[in-house]
Amino acid sequence: MSDARASILAGVRAALAVPTERGVHADVERLPPDARAALPPVPADPSEWPAIFTQRMEALRGRCYRVVDEEEAAGVIARMAHEEGWNAVYLQDEPTVAAVSADLRARRVSAGAPAREMADCDAGITTCRALVAQTGSILVTAADGGRAGTVLAPHHVVVARESQLVPDLPDAWQVASAGRPVPSFVSLVTGPSRTADIERTLVLGAHGPIRLTVLILP
Amino acid sequence: MDAPGTWFRTDAHRSALDTERAGFLRDGLMGYRERRTAAQQAWISWEAGTRAAAAIKWEAIERLPELLESFEERLLERGAEVCWARDDVEARAHVLRILREENAKRVVKSKTMTSEEIGLNDALEAGGFDTLETDLGEYIQQLRHEPPFHFVMPSMHLRRDEVRETFERGIPGVGLLDTDDPAELTLIARRVLREAYLAADVGISGANFGVAETGHIAITENEGNARLVCALPRVHVALMGIEKVIPRLADLAILQPMLATAGTGQALTCYNSLYGGPRETGDPDGPRRFVVVLIDNGRSRLLGDPVMRDALRCIRCGACLNVCPVFQVIGGHAYGTTYQGPIGSVITPTFRGVETFAHLAHASTLCGACTETCPVRIDLHRHLLRVRALAAQAAPDPGLRAGFRGFAWLTRHPRLFRAVGRTGRFVLRATRFLAGLDGDPFARWRATRTLEAPRGPGFLGDSRRSGGTG
Ligand code: SF4
């Protein structure tokens, strides 16, 4: 089938040899695009980012708590576990996640468990790579509980650090590509899973989490 | 079988008569417009954004061979496989071969229009594979054995009670449902599809972008179904049109919010995910085999068109459908194409033959709303005119030609022209009382429109009186 490869590439090269008709695309510049001159504005002062992040994320029906330490984070998690009656919880194998979940009485499912066991969890607790103020998004990679750990349970809880806040999308992708090679899986998560496929009515928790909570540690 | 041009006319006519459905569609699209306007206003400059997005995609097209090669190279380095398909036949063959090699039985799919384009579902069914669409809208359409109505919102034409009936008839074991509530219906689909992901051997996805710099495919979605399709099965096959490749990872910072704002009026879609190869050492999960199928299927032909090649910049946001007055009236099914609306009418004739699909270029009022709304600045309405011209070249219509010749001749004979005008106005007035009755000579026109006799003096009369030179 390398026939197809050669013939497609040759076809594309031949097609490009035909010059574009003058004037048709005069409005498209060849300049390097500057996303920041276009995207929604974000204040330059980093102290404003947590509030903006929180506001954007909660507008998408996520929850965001700023906590002073791991103990307070553990308290918030214990309360949610109680209110929602967690029986089983997926835990990423990571020190902060371990610390904030130490007192949980739910059954623990860890990374590498069979998918069915993970699917039966009521919540999943993971880290993240970055929080994006501009859109209220959370950047996760394969290092934050794998491809499924951040999407399978109905409630996804993220433990983050304030230092992980970045202002905008160009910075978020910068973080994602900081380690070369870029991980095999990266996702920018913006609010709980949603659909509007039936009569354009918004429904949360289409296939992924119905609830999304971020705990921001100092 | 009738030619597409023929059934297009009957289908479009039938849809135009279904005013209830048209009202439902209009309401849905109105909601889109409000959200989109609000989302767009949050940008410092939407216009600058469209220029940046267009520039990126334009660069990608001009560097296509080189970018495809580097995309492939990066993917291979990551342990992925890359297959190339000139057309739908080759693309289907690749997918079926992989499924057989894997001894697969169950397949889950996330939304991919490229799959519709290559007719994959029929081939999978014929091959005996158990295949489920997992995007809610696609799932509903699959249960109805009906193609998507809109390539971004596949089931937007259905009322909630129709979705309920579809579930009752199509999902084994649900029986009769006592609710129409979208949240409840979504939950039912969620339960069924959860089982499907867990049991599936192979996940098939599309790709919104392919990053040449790093060897990732990028998938944009709201539901999380694509994330599960790409995470749980042991094999992941991604179908990607060759024009989806972009130069840099950083380009996503503008393309993804553009897609969200133009497509659904969101600041950003819920999940913007990158997948580059199978699970790596240290990854807790992920497929063991990862294959990207690069598909041409007419794209290089479109690239060879010195005027319309910018249509390859399309990011399939669907905005041009949402604002199209023709789409609103005839709906998505009448087009009979994978890609509906203005963009579909521009690319389908090149993809699948101008002789067969040229009629699509007439499904436009040339109002230009599509061009104005397009986030990557494609000259859609100008291209629709070009398709008309190409069609006229490919299959000249002698009747039409004679008609225009006759009209041109008539306009050069003012006295006769006025006489014909007078007669026409007289006939219109004289037959007014026949409207809605048997024997109305204009019944076909009046079925979907009103017909008024022109009032006052004709154009020539006016211009003379106002001192024009006629
Ligand atoms: S042509 Fe433009 S508006 Fe239409 S789907 Fe493509 S990108 Fe969107």
JSON list of C-alpha atoms and ligand atoms in Angstrom, two decimals, chain B residues 151 262 311 313-321 342-343 370 373-378 380, ligand 1:
[
{"chain": "B", "resi": 151, "resn": "PHE", "atom": "CA", "xyz": [-22.33, 17.21, 10.43]},
{"chain": "B", "resi": 262, "resn": "ALA", "atom": "CA", "xyz": [-18.01, 29.22, 15.54]},
{"chain": "B", "resi": 311, "resn": "ALA", "atom": "CA", "xyz": [-12.01, 25.21, 0.87]},
{"chain": "B", "resi": 313, "resn": "ARG", "atom": "CA", "xyz": [-8.95, 25.23, 5.15]},
{"chain": "B", "resi": 314, "resn": "CYS", "atom": "CA", "xyz": [-12.36, 24.17, 6.47]},
{"chain": "B", "resi": 315, "resn": "ILE", "atom": "CA", "xyz": [-12.30, 23.07, 10.11]},
{"chain": "B", "resi": 316, "resn": "ARG", "atom": "CA", "xyz": [-15.83, 21.59, 9.89]},
{"chain": "B", "resi": 317, "resn": "CYS", "atom": "CA", "xyz": [-17.33, 23.88, 12.49]},
{"chain": "B", "resi": 318, "resn": "GLY", "atom": "CA", "xyz": [-20.74, 23.79, 10.79]},
{"chain": "B", "resi": 319, "resn": "ALA", "atom": "CA", "xyz": [-21.31, 27.53, 11.17]},
{"chain": "B", "resi": 320, "resn": "CYS", "atom": "CA", "xyz": [-22.05, 27.98, 7.47]},
{"chain": "B", "resi": 321, "resn": "LEU", "atom": "CA", "xyz": [-24.95, 25.52, 7.75]},
{"chain": "B", "resi": 342, "resn": "PRO", "atom": "CA", "xyz": [-22.64, 25.62, 1.80]},
{"chain": "B", "resi": 343, "resn": "ILE", "atom": "CA", "xyz": [-19.31, 23.88, 2.43]},
{"chain": "B", "resi": 370, "resn": "CYS", "atom": "CA", "xyz": [-21.74, 31.59, 4.94]},
{"chain": "B", "resi": 373, "resn": "THR", "atom": "CA", "xyz": [-19.54, 33.55, 9.32]},
{"chain": "B", "resi": 374, "resn": "CYS", "atom": "CA", "xyz": [-16.67, 31.27, 8.31]},
{"chain": "B", "resi": 375, "resn": "PRO", "atom": "CA", "xyz": [-13.88, 31.28, 10.93]},
{"chain": "B", "resi": 376, "resn": "VAL", "atom": "CA", "xyz": [-11.21, 30.48, 8.33]},
{"chain": "B", "resi": 377, "resn": "ARG", "atom": "CA", "xyz": [-12.43, 32.99, 5.76]},
{"chain": "B", "resi": 378, "resn": "ILE", "atom": "CA", "xyz": [-13.34, 30.63, 2.95]},
{"chain": "B", "resi": 380, "resn": "LEU", "atom": "CA", "xyz": [-17.92, 30.10, 0.11]},
{"chain": "C", "resi": 1, "resn": "SF4", "atom": "S1", "xyz": [-16.61, 26.28, 5.56]},
{"chain": "C", "resi": 1, "resn": "SF4", "atom": "FE1", "xyz": [-16.07, 27.62, 7.26]},
{"chain": "C", "resi": 1, "resn": "SF4", "atom": "S2", "xyz": [-18.04, 27.93, 8.32]},
{"chain": "C", "resi": 1, "resn": "SF4", "atom": "FE2", "xyz": [-18.33, 26.14, 6.98]},
{"chain": "C", "resi": 1, "resn": "SF4", "atom": "S3", "xyz": [-17.85, 24.40, 8.27]},
{"chain": "C", "resi": 1, "resn": "SF4", "atom": "FE3", "xyz": [-15.95, 24.95, 7.20]},
{"chain": "C", "resi": 1, "resn": "SF4", "atom": "S4", "xyz": [-14.89, 26.30, 8.62]},
{"chain": "C", "resi": 1, "resn": "SF4", "atom": "FE4", "xyz": [-17.01, 26.21, 9.32]}
]
